[in-house]
Coordinates of C-alpha atoms in Angstrom, one line a residue:
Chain A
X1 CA 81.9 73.8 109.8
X2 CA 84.1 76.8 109.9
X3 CA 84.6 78.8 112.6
X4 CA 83.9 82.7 113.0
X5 CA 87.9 83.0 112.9
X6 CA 88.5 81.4 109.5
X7 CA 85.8 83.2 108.1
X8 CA 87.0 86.5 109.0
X9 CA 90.5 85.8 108.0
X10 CA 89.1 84.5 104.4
X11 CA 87.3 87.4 103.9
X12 CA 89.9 89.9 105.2
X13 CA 92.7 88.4 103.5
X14 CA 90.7 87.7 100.2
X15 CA 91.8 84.1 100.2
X16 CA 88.0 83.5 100.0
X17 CA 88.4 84.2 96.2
X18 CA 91.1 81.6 95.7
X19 CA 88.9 79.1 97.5
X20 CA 87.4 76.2 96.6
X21 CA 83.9 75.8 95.7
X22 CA 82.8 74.5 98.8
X23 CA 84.5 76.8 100.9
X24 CA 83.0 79.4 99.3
X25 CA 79.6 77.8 100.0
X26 CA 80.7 77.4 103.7
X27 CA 81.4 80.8 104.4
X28 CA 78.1 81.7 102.5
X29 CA 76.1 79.6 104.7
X30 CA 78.1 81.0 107.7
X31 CA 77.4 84.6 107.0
X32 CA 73.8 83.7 106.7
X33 CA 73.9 82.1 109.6
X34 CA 76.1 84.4 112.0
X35 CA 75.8 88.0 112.5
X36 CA 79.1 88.8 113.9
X37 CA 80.9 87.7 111.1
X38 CA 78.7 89.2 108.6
X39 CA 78.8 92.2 110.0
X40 CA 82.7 91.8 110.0
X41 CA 81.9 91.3 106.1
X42 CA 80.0 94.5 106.4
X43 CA 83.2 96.3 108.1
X44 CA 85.3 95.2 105.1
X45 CA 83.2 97.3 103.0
X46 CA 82.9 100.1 105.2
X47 CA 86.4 100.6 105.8
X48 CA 86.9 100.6 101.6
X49 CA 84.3 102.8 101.0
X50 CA 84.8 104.9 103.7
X51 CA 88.7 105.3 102.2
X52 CA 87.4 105.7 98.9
X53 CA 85.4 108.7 99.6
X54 CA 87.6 110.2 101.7
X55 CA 90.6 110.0 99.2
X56 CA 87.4 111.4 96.7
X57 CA 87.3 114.6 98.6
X58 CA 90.9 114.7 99.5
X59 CA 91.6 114.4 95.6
X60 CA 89.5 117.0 94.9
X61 CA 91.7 119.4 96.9
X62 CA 94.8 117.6 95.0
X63 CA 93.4 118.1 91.4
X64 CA 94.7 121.5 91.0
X65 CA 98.1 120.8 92.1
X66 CA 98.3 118.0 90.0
X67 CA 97.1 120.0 86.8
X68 CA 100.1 122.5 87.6
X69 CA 102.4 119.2 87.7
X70 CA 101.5 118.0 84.6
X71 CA 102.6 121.0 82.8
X72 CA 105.4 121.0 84.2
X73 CA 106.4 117.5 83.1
X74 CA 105.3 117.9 80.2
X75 CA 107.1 121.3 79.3
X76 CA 110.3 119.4 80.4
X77 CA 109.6 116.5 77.9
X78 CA 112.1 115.7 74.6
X79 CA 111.0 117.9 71.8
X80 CA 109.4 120.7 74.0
X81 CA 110.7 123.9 74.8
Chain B
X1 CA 95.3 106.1 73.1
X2 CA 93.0 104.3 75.9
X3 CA 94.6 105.2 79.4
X4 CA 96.3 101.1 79.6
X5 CA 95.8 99.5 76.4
X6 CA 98.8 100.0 73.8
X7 CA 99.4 98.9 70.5
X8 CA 102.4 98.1 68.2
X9 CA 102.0 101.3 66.6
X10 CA 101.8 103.4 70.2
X11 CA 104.7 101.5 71.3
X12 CA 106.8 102.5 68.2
X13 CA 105.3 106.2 68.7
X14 CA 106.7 106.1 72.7
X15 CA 109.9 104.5 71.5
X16 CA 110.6 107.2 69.0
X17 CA 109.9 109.8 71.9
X18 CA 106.8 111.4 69.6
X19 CA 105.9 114.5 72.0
X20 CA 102.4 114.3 71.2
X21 CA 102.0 110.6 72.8
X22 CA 104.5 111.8 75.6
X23 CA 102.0 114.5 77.1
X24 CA 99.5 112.3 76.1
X25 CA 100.7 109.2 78.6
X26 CA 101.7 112.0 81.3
X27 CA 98.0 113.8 81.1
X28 CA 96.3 109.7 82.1
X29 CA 99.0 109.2 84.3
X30 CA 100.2 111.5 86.3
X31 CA 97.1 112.5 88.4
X32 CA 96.3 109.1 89.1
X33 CA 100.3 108.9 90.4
X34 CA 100.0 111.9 92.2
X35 CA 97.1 110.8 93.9
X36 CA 98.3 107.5 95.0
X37 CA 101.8 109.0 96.0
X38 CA 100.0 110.9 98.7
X39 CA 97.7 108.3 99.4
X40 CA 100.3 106.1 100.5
X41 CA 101.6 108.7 103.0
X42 CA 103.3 111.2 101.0
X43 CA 103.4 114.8 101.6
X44 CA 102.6 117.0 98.3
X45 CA 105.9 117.9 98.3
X46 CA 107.4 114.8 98.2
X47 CA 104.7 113.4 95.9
X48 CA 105.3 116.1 93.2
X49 CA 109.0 115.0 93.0
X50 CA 108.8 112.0 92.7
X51 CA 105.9 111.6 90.4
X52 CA 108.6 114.0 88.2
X53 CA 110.7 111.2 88.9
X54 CA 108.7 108.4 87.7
X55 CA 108.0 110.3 84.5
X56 CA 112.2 111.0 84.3
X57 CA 113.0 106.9 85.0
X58 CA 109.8 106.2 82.4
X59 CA 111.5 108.4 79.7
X60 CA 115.1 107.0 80.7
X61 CA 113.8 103.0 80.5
X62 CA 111.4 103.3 77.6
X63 CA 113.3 101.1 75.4
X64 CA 113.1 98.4 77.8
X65 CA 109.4 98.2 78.3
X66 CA 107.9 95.8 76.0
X67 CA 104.3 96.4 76.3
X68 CA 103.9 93.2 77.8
X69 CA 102.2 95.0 81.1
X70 CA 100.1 97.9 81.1
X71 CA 101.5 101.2 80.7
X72 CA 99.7 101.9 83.9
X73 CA 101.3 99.2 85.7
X74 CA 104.8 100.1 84.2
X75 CA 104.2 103.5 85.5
X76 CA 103.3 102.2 89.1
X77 CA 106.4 100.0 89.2
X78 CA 108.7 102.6 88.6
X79 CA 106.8 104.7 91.3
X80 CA 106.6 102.3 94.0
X81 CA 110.3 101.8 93.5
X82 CA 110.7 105.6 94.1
X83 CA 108.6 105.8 97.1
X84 CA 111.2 103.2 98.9
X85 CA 114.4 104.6 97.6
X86 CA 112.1 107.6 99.0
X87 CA 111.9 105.5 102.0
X88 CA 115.0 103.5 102.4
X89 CA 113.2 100.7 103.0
X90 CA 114.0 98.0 101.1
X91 CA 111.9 94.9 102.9
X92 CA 108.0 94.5 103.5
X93 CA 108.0 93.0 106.6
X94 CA 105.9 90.1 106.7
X95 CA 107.1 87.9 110.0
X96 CA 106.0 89.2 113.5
X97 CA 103.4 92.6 113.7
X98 CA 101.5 93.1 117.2
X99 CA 98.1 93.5 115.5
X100 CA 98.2 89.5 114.6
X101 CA 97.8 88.8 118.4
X102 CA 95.3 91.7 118.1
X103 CA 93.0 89.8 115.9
X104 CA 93.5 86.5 117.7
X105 CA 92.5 88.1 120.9
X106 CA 88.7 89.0 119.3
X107 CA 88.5 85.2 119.1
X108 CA 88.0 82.0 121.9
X109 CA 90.1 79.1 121.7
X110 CA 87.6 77.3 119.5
X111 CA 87.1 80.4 116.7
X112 CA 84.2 82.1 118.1
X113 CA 84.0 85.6 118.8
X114 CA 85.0 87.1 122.2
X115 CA 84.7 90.4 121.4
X116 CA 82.6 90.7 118.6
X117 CA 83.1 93.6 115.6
X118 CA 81.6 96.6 116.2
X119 CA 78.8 97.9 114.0
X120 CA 80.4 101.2 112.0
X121 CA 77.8 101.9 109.8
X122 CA 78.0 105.0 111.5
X123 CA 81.4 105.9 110.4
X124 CA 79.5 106.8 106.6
X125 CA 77.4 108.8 108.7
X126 CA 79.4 111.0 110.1
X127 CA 81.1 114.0 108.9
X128 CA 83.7 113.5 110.3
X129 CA 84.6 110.0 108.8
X130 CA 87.1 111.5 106.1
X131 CA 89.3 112.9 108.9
X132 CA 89.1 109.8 110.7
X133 CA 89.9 107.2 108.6
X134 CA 92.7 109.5 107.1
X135 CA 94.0 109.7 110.7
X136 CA 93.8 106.2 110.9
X137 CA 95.3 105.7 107.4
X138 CA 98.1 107.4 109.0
X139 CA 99.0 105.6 111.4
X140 CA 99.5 102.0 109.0
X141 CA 102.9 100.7 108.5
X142 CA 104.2 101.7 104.8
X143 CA 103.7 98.5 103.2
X144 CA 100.0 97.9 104.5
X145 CA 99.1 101.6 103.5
X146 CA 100.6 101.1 100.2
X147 CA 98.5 97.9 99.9
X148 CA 95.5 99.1 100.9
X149 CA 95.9 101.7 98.9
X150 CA 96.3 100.2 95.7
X151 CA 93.8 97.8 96.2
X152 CA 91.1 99.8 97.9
X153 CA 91.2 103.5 96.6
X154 CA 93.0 102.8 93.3
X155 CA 90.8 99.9 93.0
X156 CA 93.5 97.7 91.3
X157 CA 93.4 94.0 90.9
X158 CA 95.4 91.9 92.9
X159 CA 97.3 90.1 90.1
X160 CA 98.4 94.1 89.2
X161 CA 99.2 95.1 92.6
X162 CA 101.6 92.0 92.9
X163 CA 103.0 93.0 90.0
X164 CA 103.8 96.3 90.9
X165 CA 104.9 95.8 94.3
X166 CA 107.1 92.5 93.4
X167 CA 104.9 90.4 96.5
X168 CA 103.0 86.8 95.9
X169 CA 99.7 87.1 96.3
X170 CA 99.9 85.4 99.9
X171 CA 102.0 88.1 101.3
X172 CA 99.2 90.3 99.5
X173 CA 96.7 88.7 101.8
X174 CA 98.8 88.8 105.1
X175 CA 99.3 92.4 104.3
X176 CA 95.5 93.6 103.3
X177 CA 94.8 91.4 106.2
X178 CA 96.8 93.9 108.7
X179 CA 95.8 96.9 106.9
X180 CA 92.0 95.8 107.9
X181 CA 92.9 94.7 111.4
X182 CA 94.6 97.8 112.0
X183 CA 91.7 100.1 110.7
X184 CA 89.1 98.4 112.4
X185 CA 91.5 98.7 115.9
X186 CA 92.2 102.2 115.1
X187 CA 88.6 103.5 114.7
X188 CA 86.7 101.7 117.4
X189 CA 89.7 103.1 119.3
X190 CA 88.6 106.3 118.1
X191 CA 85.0 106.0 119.4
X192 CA 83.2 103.7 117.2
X193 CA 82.1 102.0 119.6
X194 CA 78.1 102.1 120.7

């Protein structure tokens, strides 16, 4: 049986995907089992999606600055003028 | 062009510096550089130059990529290089960081939960989430945020973000691991708690 540590440092350090098959099946059965750890599952996706649409907004602010960048790069390409 | 995949005859176009496929390779790429340049803790500034950079060194070492890796990852290579010139820092850390004895604190000595994880559902609830977890973003050591990064926002593979960063997948893992550790420590800290 694994324990609520091991589970959370598979699933944090993705070494869950490397694991073996019954692992795998271990920490399924723990998460179904233990509500701590799957809502530690739960935080792992929170925290990416959370990033993720924070960088969205963030990057829409950035888009225009980036446009203006590319031209310049580009202007300062070989062959360009 | 796709965005990554190149064939012979792209390769032979880049090689013979054909304009055309040069703007082409900096309009898929440099946005996504840009972007990733600031999300691993540059200013706009800093990010601008140095995606310039990336496309100067790309132009520079073109004859030496292959085509073996994507052009994407290519690209990434030569700017993760730049950000630690940038940086002067030369080593990811992986021995001792704090927030390891962090982690193992939240746990007894046989595994279990002592202080259990905090339910932040309502961090995608609130409006100020973006500013939070940007704060907390912050405040990552450069490798983690770089990591976290990549894998997370830029939604990368693993395999690529090895690649790119020149770290085994286990060091990957330790460092992911931190990122995580330190985010979750950072926003309870910030009043995520119930």
């Amino acid at each position: 049986m694994l324990s609520c540590k091991q589970v959370a440092r598979l699933l944090s350090t993705e070494e869950l995907h490397r694991a073996s098959l019954s692992t795998r099946w271990g920490v399924r059965m723990h998460l179904w089992m233990c509500r701590h750890c799957s809502r530690f599952a739960a935080q792992i996706r929170l925290l990416g999606s959370a990033a993720r649409a924070s960088h969205r907004t963030e990057s829409g602010k950035a888009d225009a600055e980036a446009e203006t960048l590319e031209d310049r790069i580009i202007r300062r390409l070989p062959g360009r003028r | 062009m796709t965005a990554n995949a190149l064939t012979d005859q792209d390769l032979d176009r880049l090689r013979a510096r054909e304009p055309a496929l040069l703007s082409q390779v900096v309009q898929d790429h440099a946005r996504t550089l840009f972007r990733a340049a600031r999300g691993m803790g540059l200013t706009d500034t800093a990010a601008e130059d140095l995606v310039q950079d990336v496309f100067t060194t790309f132009l520079e070492t073109l004859d030496r990529f292959e085509g073996r890796s994507q052009l994407r990852t290519w690209l990434f290579g030569i700017l993760h290089r730049k950000i630690l010139e940038f940086r002067r820092e030369q080593n990811v850390d992986q021995r001792h960081d704090p927030i390891d004895e962090v982690f193992e604190s939240r746990f007894d000595s046989k595994g279990r939960w002592a202080r259990p994880p905090e339910d932040l559902q309502r961090l995608l609830e609130s409006h100020q989430a973006g500013k939070l977890i940007q704060a907390c973003l912050g405040e990552l050591p450069h490798a983690q945020r770089s990591v976290f990064t990549l894998r997370e926002v830029e939604e990368l593979d693993s395999a690529e973000i090895c690649k790119i960063l020149d770290i085994s997948v286990t060091n990957l893992g330790v460092l992911m691991h931190r990122a995580r550790a330190r985010l979750r420590e950072c926003l309870e800290a910030k009043g995520w708690r119930r």
